[in-house]
Every structure is written in structure tokens, then in C-alpha cells.
C-alpha positions as a LaTeX table, in Angstrom:
\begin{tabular}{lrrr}
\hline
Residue & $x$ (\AA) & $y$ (\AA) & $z$ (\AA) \\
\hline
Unk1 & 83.07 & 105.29 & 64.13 \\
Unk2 & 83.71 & 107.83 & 66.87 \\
Unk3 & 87.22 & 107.00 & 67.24 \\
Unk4 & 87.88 & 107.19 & 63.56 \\
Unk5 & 85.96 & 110.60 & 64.05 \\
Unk6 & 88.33 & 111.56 & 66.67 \\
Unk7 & 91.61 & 110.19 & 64.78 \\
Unk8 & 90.71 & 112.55 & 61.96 \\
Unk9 & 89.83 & 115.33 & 64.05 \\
Unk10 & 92.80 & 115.35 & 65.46 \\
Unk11 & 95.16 & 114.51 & 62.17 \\
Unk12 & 93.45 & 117.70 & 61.11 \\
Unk13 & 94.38 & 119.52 & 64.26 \\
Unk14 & 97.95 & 118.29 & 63.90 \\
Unk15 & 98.05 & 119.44 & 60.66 \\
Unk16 & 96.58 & 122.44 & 60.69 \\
Unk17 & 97.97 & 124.22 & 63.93 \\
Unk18 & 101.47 & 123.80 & 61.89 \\
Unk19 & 99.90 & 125.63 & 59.36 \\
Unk20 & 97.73 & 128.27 & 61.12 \\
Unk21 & 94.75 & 127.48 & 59.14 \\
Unk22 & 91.66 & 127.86 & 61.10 \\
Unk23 & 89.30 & 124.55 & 61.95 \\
Unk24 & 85.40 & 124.43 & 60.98 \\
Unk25 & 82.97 & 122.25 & 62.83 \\
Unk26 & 80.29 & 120.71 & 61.18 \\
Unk27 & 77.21 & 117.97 & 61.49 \\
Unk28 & 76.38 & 115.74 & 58.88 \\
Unk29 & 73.24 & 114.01 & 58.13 \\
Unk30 & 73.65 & 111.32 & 60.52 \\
Unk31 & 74.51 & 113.72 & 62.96 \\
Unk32 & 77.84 & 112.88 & 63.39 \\
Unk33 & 80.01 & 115.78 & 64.10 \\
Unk34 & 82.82 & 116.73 & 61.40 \\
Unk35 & 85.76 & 118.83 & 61.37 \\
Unk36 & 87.16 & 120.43 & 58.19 \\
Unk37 & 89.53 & 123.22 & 56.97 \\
Unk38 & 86.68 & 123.90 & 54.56 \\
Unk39 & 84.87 & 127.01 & 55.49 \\
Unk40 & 82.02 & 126.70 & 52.22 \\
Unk41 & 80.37 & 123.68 & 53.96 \\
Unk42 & 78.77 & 126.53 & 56.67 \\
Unk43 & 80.66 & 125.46 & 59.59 \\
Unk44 & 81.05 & 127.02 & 62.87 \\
Unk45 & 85.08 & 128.54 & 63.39 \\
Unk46 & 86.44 & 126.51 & 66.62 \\
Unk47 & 89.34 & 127.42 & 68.27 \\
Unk48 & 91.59 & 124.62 & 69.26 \\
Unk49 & 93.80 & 124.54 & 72.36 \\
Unk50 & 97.52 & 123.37 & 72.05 \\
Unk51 & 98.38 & 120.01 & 72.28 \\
Unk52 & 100.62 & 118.26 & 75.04 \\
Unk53 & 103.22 & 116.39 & 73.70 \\
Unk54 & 104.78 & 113.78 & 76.60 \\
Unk55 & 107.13 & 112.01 & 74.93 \\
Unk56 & 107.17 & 108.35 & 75.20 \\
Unk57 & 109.89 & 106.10 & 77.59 \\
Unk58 & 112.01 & 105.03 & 74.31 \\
Unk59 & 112.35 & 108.89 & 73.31 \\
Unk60 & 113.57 & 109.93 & 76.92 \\
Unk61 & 115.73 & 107.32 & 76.97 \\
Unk62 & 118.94 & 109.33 & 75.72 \\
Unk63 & 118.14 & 112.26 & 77.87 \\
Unk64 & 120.43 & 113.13 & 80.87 \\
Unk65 & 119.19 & 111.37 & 84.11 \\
Unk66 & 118.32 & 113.49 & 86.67 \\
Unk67 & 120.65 & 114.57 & 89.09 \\
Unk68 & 119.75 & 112.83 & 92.45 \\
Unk69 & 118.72 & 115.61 & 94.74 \\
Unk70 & 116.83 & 117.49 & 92.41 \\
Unk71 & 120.25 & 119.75 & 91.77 \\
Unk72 & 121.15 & 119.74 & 88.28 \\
Unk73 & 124.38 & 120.45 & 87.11 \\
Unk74 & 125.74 & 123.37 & 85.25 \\
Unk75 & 125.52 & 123.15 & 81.37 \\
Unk76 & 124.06 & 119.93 & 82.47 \\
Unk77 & 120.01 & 118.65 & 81.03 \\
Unk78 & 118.36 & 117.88 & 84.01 \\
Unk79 & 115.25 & 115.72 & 82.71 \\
Unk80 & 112.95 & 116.40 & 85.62 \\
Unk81 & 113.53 & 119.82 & 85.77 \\
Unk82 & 110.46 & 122.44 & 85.55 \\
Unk83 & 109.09 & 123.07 & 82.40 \\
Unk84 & 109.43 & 119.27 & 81.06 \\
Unk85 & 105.99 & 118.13 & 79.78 \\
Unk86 & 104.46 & 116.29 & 82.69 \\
Unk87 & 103.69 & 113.59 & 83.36 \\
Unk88 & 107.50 & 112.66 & 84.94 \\
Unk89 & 106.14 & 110.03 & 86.58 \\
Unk90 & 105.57 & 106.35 & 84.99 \\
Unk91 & 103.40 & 105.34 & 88.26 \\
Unk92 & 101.14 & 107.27 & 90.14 \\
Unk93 & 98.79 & 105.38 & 92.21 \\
Unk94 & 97.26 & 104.28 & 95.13 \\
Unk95 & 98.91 & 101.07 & 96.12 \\
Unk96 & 96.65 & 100.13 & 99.54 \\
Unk97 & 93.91 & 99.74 & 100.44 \\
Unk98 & 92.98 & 98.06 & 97.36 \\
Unk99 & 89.57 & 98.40 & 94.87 \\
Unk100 & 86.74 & 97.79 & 97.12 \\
Unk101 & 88.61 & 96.53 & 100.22 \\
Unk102 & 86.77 & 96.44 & 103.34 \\
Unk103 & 88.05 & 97.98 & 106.21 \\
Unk104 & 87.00 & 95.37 & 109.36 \\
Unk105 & 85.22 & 96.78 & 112.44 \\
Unk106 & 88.64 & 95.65 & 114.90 \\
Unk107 & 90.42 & 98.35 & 112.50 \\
Unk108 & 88.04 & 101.44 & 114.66 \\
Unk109 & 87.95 & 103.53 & 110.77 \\
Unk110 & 91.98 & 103.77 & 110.90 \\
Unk111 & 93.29 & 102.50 & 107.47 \\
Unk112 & 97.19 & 103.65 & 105.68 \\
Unk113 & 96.83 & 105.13 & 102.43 \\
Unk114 & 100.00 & 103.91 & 100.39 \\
Unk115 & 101.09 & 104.91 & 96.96 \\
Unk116 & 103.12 & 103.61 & 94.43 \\
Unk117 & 105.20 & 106.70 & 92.62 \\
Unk118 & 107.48 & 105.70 & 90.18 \\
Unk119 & 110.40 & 106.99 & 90.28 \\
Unk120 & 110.48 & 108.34 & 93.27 \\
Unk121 & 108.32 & 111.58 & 94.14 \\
Unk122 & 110.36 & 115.24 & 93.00 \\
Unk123 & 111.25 & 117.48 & 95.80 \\
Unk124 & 109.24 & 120.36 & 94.22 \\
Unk125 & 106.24 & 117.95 & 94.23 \\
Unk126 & 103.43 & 117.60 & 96.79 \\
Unk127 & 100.81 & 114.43 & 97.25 \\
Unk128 & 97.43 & 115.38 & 99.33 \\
Unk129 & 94.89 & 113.13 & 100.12 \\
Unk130 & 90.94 & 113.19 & 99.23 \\
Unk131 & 88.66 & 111.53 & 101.03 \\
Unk132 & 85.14 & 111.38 & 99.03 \\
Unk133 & 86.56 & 114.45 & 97.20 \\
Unk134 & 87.10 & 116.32 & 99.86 \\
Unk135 & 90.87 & 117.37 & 100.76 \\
Unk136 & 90.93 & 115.20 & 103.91 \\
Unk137 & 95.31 & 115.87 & 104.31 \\
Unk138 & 97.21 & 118.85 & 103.17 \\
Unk139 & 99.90 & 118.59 & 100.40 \\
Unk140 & 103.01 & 116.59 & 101.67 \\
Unk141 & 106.19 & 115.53 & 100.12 \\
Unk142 & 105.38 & 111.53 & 101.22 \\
Unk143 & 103.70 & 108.81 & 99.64 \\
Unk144 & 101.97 & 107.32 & 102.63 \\
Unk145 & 99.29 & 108.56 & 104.59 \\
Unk146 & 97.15 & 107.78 & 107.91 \\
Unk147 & 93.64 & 107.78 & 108.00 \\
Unk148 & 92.15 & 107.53 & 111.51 \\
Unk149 & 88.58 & 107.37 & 112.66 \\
Unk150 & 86.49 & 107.05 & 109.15 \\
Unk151 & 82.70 & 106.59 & 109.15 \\
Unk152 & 80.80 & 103.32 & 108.73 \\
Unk153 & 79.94 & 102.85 & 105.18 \\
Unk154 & 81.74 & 103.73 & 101.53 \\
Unk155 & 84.27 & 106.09 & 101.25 \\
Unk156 & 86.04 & 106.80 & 97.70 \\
Unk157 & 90.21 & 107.33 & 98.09 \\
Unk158 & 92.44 & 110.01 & 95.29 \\
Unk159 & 95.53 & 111.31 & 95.51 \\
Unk160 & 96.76 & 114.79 & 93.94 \\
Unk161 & 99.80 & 115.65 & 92.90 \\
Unk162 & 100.76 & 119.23 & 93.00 \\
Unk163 & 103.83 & 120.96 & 91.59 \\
Unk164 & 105.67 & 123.36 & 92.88 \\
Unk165 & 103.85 & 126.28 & 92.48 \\
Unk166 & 100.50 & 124.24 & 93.88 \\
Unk167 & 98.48 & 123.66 & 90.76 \\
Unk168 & 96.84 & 120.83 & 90.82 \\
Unk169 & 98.67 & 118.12 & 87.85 \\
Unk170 & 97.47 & 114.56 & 88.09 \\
Unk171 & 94.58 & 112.61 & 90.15 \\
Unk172 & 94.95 & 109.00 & 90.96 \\
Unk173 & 92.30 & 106.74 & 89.60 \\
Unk174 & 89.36 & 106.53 & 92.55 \\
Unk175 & 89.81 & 103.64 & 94.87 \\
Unk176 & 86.91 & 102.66 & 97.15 \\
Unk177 & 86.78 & 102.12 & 100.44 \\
Unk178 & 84.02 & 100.40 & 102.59 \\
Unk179 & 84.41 & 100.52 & 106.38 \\
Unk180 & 83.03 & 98.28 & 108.81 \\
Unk181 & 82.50 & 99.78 & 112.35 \\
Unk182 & 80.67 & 97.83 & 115.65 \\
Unk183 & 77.25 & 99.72 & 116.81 \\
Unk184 & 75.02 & 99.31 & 119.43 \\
Unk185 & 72.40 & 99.39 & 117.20 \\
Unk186 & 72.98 & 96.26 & 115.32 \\
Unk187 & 71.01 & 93.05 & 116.66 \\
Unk188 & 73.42 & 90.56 & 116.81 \\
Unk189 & 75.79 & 92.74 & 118.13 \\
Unk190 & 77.22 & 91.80 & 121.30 \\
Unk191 & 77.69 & 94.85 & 123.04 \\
Unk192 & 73.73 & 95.24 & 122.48 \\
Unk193 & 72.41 & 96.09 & 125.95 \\
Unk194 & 68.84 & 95.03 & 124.04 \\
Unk195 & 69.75 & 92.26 & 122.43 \\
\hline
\end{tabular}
């Protein structure tokens, strides 16, 4: 029901942002909530953001390539210029570690971070690296990254990516992390003076 809510909503966005006709929000006895160009049925005005459009692979398909480089050429579409509706990647992930890897204790907390950026990452583009969403590397134009000395326990991996004027565009899906590390503490450790 709530995606057929959300379908209409936004047909009705669609329809009416070509035709500048304001949106009313409304609840209806089961509470659900309804959107309507009909102001009589006491509904509150809502203002709408624009849409992004990204069109799909089979609609890029007969636009220029890119130049390689990033240079493109005069009189000359360059299809991962600025200003082309973003996403302009078809992968943007973190490749290794995988989901819920662990990390063994011979490894001392040092793991690479390796993603998988299809095609290849833009030279006006940046990747940093979060580290239980906390910027643990700055913005880089590389796709692999070292992670030394990480606590015992779970950690929870993103990448940004960042275009050229530093605003954050697209987050990786989170990837978790747990990291085994050797303690004196444990009791079957070996290195236990106790024990």
C-alpha cells in the first residue's frame, strides 16, 4: 500500500511540477497520508524539491565517451564532464575486507581498504575513508587505502566520494569490520604472565 502511495505521490509530482500547480497533503481515515492537486479537501500546501533525473545505461549509450584524461575536446560532448547528473559511476563500493570479515590477531589491527569504482575514478573526484563514521583518511584520488593499528572489537568501513569542489556525493554501503588483537588479559593467552 505504501509503495502504491508513493508511486502516486510521485506521478502527481511529475505531473504537476510540469505544470506549476501546487501539491496538497492530506490524511485519510486510515491515516494514510495522501497527496492531491485538490486544495477543497483542507490540505496542507507542500513544497516539493526538484527531481534528479540519472539517466539509465541504455540512454547514455549514444553519448560521446569521455575523453581519456578528463580533457574533452572542442565542440566535443564530454559525458563525464561537470554538471552531468551524478551518479557517473556504475560501481562504487568497498571491495575488501568483506561484510563481517574478521581481521585475525597475527594481522596487529592493519587491514587494506579496497574499492571497486567502475569506470575508473574522475580526476576531479576524491575517495576518503570513514572509520565508524569518523573521517579516519583525507580525500585522495585512489581507490585503496591502509589501515594500520585498529582497536580490538567492531569497526564499521564507508567510503565518500567527493567532487571537485568537495561536497560530499555518494557513501558506500557500510561494511563491518571485527578485529581480533592478542592481550595479556585473556586466559588462555600465551603471553599471560598469570596464566
Amino acid at each position: 500500500m505504501n509503495k502504491a502511495l508513493a508511486v502516486v505521490a510521485l506521478g502527481l509530482s511529475l505531473s504537476l511540477a510540469a505544470h506549476a500547480q501546487p501539491i496538497y497533503r492530506t490524511t485519510d481515515a486510515q491515516g494514510n497520508v495522501v497527496f492531491t492537486d485538490n486544495p477543497e479537501g483542507g490540505g496542507e500546501a507542500v513544497t516539493l524539491d526538484p527531481l534528479t533525473v540519472v539517466p539509465s545505461p541504455a540512454e547514455t549509450a549514444g553519448m560521446a565517451p569521455a575523453v581519456q584524461g578528463g580533457q574533452g575536446g572542442q565542440g566535443e560532448p564530454d559525458a563525464a564532464a561537470p554538471g552531468q547528473p551524478f551518479m557517473p559511476y556504475d560501481r562504487f563500493g568497498i571491495l575488501s575486507p568483506a561484510q563481517e570479515e574478521t581481521l585475525p590477531t597475527g594481522a596487529a589491527g592493519n587491514v587494506q581498504v579496497t574499492l571497486g569504482i567502475q569506470p575508473e575514478l574522475r580526476e576531479d573526484h576524491r575517495v576518503r575513508l570513514l572509520v565508524d563514521g569518523r573521517v579516519s583518511q583525507s580525500a585522495m584520488h585512489t581507490d585503496t587505502f591502509m589501515l594500520n593499528n585498529l582497536a580490538r572489537g567492531e569497526h564499521v568501513l564507508q567510503a565518500e566520494l567527493l567532487d571537485d569542489g568537495g561536497a560530499v556525493r555518494h557513501r558506500t554501503s557500510p561494511v563491518t569490520l571485527y578485529v581480533q588483537r592478542a592481550s595479556v588479559n585473556l586466559p588462555r593467552n600465551p603471553n599471560n604472565p598469570s596464566g
